[in-house]
mmCIF file with all atom_site columns, C-alpha atoms in Angstrom:
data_model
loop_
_atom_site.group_PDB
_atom_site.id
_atom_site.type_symbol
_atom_site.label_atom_id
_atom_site.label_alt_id
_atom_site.label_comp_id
_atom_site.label_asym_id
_atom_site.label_entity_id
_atom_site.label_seq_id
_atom_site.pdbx_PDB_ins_code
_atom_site.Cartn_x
_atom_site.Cartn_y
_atom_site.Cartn_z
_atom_site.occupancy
_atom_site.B_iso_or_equiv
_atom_site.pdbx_formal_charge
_atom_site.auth_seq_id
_atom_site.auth_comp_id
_atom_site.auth_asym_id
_atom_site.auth_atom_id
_atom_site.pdbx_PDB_model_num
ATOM 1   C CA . UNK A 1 1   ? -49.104 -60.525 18.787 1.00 69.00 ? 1   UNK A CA 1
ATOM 2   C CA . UNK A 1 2   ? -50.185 -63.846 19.735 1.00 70.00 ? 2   UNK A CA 1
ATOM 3   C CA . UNK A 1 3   ? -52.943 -64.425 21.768 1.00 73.00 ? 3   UNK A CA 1
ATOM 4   C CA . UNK A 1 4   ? -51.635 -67.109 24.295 1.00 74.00 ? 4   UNK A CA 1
ATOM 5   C CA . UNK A 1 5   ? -48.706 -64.516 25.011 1.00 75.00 ? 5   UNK A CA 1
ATOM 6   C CA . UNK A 1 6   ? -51.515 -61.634 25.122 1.00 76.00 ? 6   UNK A CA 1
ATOM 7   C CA . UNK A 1 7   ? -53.492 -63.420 28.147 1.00 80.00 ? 7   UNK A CA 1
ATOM 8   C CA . UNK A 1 8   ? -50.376 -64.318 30.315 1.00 78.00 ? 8   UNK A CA 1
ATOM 9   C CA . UNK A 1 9   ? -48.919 -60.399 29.477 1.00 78.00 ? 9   UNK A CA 1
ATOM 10  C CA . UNK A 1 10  ? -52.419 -59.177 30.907 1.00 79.00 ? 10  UNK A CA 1
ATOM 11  C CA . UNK A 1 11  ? -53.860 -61.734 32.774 1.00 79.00 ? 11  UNK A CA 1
ATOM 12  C CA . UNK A 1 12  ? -57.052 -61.674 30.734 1.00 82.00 ? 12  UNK A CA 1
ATOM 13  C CA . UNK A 1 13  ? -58.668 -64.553 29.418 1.00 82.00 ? 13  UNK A CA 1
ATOM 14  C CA . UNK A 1 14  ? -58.773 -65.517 25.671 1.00 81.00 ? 14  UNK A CA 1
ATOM 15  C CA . UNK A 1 15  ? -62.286 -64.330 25.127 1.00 82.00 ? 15  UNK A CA 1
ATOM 16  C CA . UNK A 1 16  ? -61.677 -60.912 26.219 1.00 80.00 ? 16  UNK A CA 1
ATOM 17  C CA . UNK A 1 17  ? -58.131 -61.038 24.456 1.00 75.00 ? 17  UNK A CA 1
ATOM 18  C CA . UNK A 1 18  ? -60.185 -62.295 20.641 1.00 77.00 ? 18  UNK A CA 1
ATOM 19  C CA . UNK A 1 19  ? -62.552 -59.809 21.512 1.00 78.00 ? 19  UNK A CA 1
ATOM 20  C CA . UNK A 1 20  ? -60.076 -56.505 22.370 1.00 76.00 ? 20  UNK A CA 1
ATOM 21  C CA . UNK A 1 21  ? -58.035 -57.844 18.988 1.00 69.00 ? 21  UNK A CA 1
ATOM 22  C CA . UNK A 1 22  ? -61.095 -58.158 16.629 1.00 74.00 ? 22  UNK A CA 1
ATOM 23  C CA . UNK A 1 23  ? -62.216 -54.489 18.149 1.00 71.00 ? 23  UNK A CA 1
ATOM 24  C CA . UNK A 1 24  ? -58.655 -53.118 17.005 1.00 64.00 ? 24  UNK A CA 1
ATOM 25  C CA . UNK A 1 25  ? -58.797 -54.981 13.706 1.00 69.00 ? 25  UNK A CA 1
ATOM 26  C CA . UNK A 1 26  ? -62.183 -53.113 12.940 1.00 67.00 ? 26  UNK A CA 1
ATOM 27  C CA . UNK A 1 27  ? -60.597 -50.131 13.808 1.00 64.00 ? 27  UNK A CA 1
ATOM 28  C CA . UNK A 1 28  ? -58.432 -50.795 11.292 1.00 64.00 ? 28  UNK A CA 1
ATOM 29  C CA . UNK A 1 29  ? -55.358 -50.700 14.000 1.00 62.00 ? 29  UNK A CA 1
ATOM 30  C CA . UNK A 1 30  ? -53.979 -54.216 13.155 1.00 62.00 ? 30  UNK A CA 1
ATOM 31  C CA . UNK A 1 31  ? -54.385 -57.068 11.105 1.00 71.00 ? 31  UNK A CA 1
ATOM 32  C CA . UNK A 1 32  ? -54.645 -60.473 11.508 1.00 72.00 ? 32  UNK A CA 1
ATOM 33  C CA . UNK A 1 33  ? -51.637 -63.139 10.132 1.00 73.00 ? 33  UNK A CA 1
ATOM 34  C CA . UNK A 1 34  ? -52.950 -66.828 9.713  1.00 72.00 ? 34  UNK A CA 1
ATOM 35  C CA . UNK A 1 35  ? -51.496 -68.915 11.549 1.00 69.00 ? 35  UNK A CA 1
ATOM 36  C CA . UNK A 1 36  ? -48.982 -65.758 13.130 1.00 72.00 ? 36  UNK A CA 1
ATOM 37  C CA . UNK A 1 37  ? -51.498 -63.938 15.327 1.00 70.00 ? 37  UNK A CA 1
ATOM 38  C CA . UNK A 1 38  ? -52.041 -60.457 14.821 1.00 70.00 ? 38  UNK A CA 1
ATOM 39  C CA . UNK A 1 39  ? -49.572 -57.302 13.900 1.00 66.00 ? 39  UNK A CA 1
ATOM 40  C CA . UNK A 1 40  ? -49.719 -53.861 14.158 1.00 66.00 ? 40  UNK A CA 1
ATOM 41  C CA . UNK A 1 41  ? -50.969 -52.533 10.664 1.00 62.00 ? 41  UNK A CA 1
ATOM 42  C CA . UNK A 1 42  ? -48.828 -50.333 8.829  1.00 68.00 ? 42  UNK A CA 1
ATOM 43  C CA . UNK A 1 43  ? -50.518 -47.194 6.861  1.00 69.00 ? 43  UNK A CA 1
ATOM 44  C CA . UNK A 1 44  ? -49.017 -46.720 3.724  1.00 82.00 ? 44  UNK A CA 1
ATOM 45  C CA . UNK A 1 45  ? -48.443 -42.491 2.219  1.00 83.00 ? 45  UNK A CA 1
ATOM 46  C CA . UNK A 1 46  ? -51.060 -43.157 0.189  1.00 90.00 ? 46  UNK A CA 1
ATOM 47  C CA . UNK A 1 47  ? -53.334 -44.395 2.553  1.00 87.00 ? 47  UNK A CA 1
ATOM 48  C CA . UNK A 1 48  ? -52.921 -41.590 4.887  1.00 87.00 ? 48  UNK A CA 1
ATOM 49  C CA . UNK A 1 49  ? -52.892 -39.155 2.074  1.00 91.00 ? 49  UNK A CA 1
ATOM 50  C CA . UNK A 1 50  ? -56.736 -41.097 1.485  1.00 92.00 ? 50  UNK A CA 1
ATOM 51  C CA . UNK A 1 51  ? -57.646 -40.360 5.348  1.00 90.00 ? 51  UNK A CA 1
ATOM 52  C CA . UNK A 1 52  ? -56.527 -37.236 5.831  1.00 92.00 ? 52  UNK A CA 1
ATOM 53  C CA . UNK A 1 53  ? -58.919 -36.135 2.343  1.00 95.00 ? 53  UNK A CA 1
ATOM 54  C CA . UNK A 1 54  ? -61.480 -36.989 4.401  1.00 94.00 ? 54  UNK A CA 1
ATOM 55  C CA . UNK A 1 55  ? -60.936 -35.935 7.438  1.00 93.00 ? 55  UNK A CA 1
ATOM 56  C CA . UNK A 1 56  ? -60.487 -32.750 5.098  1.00 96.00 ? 56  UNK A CA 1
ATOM 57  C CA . UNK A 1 57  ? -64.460 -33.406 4.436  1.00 96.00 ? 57  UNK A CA 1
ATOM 58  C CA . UNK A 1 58  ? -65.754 -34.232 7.298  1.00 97.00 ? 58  UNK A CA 1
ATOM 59  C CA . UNK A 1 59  ? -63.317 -31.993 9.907  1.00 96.00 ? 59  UNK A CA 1
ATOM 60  C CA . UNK A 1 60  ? -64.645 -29.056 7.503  1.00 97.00 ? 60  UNK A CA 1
ATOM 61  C CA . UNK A 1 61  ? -68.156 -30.026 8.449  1.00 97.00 ? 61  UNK A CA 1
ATOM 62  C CA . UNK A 1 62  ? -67.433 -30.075 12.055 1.00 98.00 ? 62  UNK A CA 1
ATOM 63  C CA . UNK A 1 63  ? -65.854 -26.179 11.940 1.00 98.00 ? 63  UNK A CA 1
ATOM 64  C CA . UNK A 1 64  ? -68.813 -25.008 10.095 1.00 98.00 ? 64  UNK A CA 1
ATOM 65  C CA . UNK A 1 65  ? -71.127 -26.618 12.700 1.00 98.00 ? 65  UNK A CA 1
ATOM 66  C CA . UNK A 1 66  ? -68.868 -25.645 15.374 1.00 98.00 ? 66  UNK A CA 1
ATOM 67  C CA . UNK A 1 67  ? -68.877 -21.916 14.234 1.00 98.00 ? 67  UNK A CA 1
ATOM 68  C CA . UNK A 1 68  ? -73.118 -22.118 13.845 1.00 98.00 ? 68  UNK A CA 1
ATOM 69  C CA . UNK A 1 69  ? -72.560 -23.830 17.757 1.00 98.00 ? 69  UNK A CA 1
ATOM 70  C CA . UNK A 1 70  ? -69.967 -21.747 19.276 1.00 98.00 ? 70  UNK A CA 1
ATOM 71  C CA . UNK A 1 71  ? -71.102 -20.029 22.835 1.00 98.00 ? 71  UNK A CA 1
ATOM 72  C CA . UNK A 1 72  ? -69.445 -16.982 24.228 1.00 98.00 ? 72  UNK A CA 1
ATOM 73  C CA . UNK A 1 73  ? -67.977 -19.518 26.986 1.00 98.00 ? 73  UNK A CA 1
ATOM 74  C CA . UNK A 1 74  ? -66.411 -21.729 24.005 1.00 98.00 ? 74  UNK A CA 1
ATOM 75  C CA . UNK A 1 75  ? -64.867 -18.522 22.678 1.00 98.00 ? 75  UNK A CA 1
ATOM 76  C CA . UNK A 1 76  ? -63.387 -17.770 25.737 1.00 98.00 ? 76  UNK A CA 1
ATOM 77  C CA . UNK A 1 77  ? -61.928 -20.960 25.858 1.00 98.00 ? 77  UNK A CA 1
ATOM 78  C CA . UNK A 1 78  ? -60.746 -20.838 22.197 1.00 98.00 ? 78  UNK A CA 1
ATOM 79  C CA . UNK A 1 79  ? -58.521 -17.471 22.756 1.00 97.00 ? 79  UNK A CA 1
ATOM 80  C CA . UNK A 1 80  ? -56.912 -19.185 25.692 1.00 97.00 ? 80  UNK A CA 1
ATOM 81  C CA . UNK A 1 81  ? -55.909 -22.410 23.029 1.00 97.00 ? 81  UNK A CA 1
ATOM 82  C CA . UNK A 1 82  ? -55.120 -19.969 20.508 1.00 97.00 ? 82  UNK A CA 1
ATOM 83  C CA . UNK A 1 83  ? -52.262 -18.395 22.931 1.00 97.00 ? 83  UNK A CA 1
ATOM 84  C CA . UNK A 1 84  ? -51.464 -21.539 24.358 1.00 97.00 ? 84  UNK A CA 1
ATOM 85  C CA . UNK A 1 85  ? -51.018 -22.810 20.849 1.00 96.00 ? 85  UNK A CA 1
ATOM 86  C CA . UNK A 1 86  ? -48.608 -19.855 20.225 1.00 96.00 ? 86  UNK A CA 1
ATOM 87  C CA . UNK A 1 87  ? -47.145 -19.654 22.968 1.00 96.00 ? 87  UNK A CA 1
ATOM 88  C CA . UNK A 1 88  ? -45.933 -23.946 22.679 1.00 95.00 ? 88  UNK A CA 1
ATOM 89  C CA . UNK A 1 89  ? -45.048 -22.582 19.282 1.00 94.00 ? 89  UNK A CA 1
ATOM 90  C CA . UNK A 1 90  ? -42.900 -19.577 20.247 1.00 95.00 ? 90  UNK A CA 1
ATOM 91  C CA . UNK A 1 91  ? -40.692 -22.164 22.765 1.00 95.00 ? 91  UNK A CA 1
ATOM 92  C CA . UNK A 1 92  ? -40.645 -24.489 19.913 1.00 92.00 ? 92  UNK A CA 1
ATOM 93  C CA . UNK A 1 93  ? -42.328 -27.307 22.506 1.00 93.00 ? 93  UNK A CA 1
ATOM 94  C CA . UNK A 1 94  ? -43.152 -29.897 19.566 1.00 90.00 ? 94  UNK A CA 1
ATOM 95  C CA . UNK A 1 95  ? -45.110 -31.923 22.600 1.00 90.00 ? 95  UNK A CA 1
ATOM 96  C CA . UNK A 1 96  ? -46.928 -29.287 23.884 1.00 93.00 ? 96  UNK A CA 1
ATOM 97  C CA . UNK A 1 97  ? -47.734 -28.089 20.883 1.00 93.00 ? 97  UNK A CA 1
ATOM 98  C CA . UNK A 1 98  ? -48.916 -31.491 19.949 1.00 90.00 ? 98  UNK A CA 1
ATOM 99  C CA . UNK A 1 99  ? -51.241 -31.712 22.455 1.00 92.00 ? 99  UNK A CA 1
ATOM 100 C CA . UNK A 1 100 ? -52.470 -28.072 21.825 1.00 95.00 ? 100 UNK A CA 1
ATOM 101 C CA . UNK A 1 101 ? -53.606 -29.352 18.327 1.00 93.00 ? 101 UNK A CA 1
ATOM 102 C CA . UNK A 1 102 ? -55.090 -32.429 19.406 1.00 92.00 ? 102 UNK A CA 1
ATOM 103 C CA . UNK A 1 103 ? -57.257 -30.373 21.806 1.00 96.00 ? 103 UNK A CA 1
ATOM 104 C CA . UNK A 1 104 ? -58.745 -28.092 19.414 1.00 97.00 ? 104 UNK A CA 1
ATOM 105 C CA . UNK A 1 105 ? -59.361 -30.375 16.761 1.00 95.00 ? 105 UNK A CA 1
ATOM 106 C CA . UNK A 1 106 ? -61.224 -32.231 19.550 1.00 95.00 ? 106 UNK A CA 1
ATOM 107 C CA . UNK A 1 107 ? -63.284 -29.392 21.125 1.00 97.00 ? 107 UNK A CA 1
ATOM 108 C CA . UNK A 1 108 ? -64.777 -28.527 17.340 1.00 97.00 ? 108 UNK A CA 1
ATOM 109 C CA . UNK A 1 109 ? -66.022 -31.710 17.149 1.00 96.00 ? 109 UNK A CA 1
ATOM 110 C CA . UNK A 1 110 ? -67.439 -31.913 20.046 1.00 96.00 ? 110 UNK A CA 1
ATOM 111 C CA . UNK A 1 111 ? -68.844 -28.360 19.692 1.00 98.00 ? 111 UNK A CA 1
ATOM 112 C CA . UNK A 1 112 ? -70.176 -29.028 16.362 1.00 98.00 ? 112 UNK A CA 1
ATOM 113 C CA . UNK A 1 113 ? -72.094 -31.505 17.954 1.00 97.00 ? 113 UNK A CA 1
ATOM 114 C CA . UNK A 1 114 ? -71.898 -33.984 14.929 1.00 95.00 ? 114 UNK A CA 1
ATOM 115 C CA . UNK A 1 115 ? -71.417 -37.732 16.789 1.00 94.00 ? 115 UNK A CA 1
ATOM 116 C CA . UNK A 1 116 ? -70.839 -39.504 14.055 1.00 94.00 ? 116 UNK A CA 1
ATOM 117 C CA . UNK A 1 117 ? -68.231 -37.681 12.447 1.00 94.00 ? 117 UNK A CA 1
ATOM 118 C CA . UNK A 1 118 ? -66.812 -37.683 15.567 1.00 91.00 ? 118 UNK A CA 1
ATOM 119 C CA . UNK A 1 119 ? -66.923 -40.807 15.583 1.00 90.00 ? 119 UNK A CA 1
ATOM 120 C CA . UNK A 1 120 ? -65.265 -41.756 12.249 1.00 89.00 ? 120 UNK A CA 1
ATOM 121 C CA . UNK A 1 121 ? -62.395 -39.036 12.889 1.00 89.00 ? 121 UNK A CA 1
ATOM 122 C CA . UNK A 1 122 ? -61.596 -40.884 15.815 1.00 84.00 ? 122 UNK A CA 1
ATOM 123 C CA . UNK A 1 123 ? -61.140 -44.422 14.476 1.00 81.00 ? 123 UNK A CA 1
ATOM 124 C CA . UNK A 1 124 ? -59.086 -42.381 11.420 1.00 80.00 ? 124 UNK A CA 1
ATOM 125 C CA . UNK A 1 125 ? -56.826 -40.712 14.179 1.00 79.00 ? 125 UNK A CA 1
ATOM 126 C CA . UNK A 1 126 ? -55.633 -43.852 15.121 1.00 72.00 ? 126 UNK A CA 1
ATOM 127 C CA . UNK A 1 127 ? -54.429 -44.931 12.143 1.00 65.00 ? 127 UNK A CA 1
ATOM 128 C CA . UNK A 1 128 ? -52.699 -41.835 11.792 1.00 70.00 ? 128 UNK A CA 1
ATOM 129 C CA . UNK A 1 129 ? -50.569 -41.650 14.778 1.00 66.00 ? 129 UNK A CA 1
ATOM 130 C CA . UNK A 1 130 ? -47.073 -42.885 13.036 1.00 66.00 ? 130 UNK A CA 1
ATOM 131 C CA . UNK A 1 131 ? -47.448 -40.319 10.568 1.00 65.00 ? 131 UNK A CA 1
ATOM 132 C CA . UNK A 1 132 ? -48.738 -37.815 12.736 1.00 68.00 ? 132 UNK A CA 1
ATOM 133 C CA . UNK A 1 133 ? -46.010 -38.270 14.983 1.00 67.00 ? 133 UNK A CA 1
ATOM 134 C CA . UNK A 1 134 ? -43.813 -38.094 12.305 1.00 71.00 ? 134 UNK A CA 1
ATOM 135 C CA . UNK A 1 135 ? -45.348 -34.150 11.144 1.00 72.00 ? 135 UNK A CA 1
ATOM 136 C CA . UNK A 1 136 ? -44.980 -33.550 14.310 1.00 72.00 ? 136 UNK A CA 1
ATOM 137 C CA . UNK A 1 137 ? -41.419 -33.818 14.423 1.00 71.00 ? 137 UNK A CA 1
ATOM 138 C CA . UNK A 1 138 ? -40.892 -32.043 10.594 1.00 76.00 ? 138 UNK A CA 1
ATOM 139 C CA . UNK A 1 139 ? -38.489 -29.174 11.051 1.00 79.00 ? 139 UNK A CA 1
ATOM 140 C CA . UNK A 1 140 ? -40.471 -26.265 10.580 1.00 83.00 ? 140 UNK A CA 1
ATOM 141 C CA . UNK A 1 141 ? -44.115 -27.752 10.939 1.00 86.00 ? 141 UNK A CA 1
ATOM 142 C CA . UNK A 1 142 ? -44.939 -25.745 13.626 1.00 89.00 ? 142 UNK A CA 1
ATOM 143 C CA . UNK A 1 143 ? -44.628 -22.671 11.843 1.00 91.00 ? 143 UNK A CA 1
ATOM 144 C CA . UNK A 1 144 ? -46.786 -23.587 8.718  1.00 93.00 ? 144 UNK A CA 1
ATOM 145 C CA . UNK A 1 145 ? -49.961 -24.994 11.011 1.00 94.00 ? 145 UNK A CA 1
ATOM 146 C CA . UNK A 1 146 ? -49.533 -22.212 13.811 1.00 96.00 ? 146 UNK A CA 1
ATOM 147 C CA . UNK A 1 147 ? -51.320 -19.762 10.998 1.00 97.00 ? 147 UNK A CA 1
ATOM 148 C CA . UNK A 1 148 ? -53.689 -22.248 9.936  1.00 97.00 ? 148 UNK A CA 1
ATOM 149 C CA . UNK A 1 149 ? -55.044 -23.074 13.556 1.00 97.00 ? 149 UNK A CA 1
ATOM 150 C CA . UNK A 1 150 ? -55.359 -19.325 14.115 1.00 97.00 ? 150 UNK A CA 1
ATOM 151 C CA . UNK A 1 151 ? -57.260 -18.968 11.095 1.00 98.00 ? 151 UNK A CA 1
ATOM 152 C CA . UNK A 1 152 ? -59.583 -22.096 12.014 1.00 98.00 ? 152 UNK A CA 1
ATOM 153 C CA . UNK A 1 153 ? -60.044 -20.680 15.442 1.00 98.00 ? 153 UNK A CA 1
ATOM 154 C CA . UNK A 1 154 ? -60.616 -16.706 14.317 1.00 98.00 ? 154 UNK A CA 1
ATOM 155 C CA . UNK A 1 155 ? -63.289 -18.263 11.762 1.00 98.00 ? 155 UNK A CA 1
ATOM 156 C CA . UNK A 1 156 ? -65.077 -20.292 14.658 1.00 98.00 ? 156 UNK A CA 1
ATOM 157 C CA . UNK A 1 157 ? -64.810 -17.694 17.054 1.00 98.00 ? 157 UNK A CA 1
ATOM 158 C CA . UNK A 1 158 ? -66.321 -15.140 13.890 1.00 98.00 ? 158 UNK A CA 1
ATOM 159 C CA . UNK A 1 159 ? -69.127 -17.701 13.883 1.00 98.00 ? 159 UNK A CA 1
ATOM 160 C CA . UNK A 1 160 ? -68.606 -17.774 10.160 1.00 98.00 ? 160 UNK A CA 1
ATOM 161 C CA . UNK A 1 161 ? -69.381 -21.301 9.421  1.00 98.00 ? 161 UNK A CA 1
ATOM 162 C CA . UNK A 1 162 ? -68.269 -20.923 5.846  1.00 98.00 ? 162 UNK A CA 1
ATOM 163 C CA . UNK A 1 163 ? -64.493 -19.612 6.408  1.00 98.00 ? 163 UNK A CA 1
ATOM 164 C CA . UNK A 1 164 ? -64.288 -22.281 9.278  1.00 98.00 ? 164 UNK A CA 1
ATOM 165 C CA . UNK A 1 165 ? -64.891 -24.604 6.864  1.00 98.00 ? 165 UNK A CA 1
ATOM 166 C CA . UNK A 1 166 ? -62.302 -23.349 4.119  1.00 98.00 ? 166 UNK A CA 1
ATOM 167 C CA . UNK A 1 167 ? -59.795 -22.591 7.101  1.00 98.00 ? 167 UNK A CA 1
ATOM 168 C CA . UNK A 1 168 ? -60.130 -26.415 8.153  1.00 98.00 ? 168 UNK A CA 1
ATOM 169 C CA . UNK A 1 169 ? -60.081 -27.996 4.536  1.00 98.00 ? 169 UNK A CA 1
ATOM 170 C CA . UNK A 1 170 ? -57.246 -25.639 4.014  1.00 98.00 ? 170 UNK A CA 1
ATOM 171 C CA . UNK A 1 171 ? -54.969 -27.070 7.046  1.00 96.00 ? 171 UNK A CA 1
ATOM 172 C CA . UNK A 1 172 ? -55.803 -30.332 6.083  1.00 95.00 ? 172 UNK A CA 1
ATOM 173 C CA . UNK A 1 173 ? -54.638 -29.643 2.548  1.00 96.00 ? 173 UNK A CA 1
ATOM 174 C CA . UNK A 1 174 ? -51.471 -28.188 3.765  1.00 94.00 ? 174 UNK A CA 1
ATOM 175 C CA . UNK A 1 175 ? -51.062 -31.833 6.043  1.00 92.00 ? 175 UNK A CA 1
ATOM 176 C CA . UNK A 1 176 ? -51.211 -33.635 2.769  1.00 92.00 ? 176 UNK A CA 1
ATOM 177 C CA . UNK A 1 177 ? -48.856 -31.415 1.439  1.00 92.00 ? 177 UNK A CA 1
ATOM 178 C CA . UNK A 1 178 ? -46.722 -32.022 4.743  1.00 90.00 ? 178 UNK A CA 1
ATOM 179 C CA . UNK A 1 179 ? -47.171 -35.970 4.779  1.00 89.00 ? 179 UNK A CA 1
ATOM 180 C CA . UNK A 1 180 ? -45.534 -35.989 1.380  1.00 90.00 ? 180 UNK A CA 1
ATOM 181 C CA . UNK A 1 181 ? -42.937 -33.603 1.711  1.00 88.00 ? 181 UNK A CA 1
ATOM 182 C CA . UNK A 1 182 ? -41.649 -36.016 4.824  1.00 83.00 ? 182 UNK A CA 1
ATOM 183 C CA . UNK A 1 183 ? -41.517 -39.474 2.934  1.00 83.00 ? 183 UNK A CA 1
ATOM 184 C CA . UNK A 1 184 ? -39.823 -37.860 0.115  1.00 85.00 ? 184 UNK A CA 1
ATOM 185 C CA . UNK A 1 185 ? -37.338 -36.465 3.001  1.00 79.00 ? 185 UNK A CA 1
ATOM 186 C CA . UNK A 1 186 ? -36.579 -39.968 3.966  1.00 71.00 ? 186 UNK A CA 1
#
């Protein structure tokens, strides 16, 4: 990505094109070339293997909070994700699925009121979306992490902060297990 190109794609001046590049770089989204411009940064196995163990930390810490946080409204809302969740899962809609996923994962955070580790998930989410995508698409995903959101979400919905936590660290141990099971695929 060079700049020059950036402004005329955009029609944004070079300021605010530096600026919107050095915000992705600390993001960790892409990296700057010398002399080249900038590039989309690619995250290595390992280093998603390193951000998803701790998002495995910190994600656990949200579900606990989240199940000391959880309202009878938010449990309402939580059966209705769990059967949507199985229900995506059932018709084997990988998309909706997807977006299933993303929601809960989103809604404990935000229930569990914890800003910043809401805040460092989300700069780790994006530099998980190739390999994310890629889980996504794993023959037989679905059917591993269906159980494991059910579990997170009958933990929450428990308000048992402690086997929200374990049911959280444990799907993110079983993504780990996932994210290396695909590379060796390819």
């Amino acid at each position: 990505m060079v700049e020059a190109d950036l402004c005329v794609q955009f029609h944004a001046s070079r300021s605010a094109v530096r600026a919107a590049l050095q915000e992705l770089g600390a993001q960790g989204l892409i990296e700057r070339v010398a002399n080249r411009g900038a590039r989309v940064r690619s995250v290595s196995l390992d280093e998603a293997v390193e951000i998803t163990e701790v998002r495995m930390v910190v994600e656990g810490l949200c579900a606990a909070r989240a199940a000391r946080n959880v309202t009878d409204d938010n449990i309402a809302e939580f059966t209705d994700l769990r059967r949507a969740i199985a229900e995506s899962a059932a018709a084997g809609d990988v998309f909706g699925y997807s977006r299933q996923n993303q929601l809960l994962h989103r809604r404990i955070r935000e229930i569990s009121a914890q800003r910043s580790a809401d805040e460092i998930l989300e700069r780790l989410r994006g530099q998980l979306v190739r390999h994310q995508f890629k889980l996504a698409m794993h023959p037989g995903r679905m059917s591993v992490s269906l159980p494991e959101h059910v579990a997170i979400i009958d933990a929450v919905c428990a308000r048992d902060s402690d086997a929200a936590e374990a049911a959280m660290r444990a799907h993110l141990r079983s993504v780990i297990t996932a994210l290396r099971e695909v590379a060796a695929a390819r």
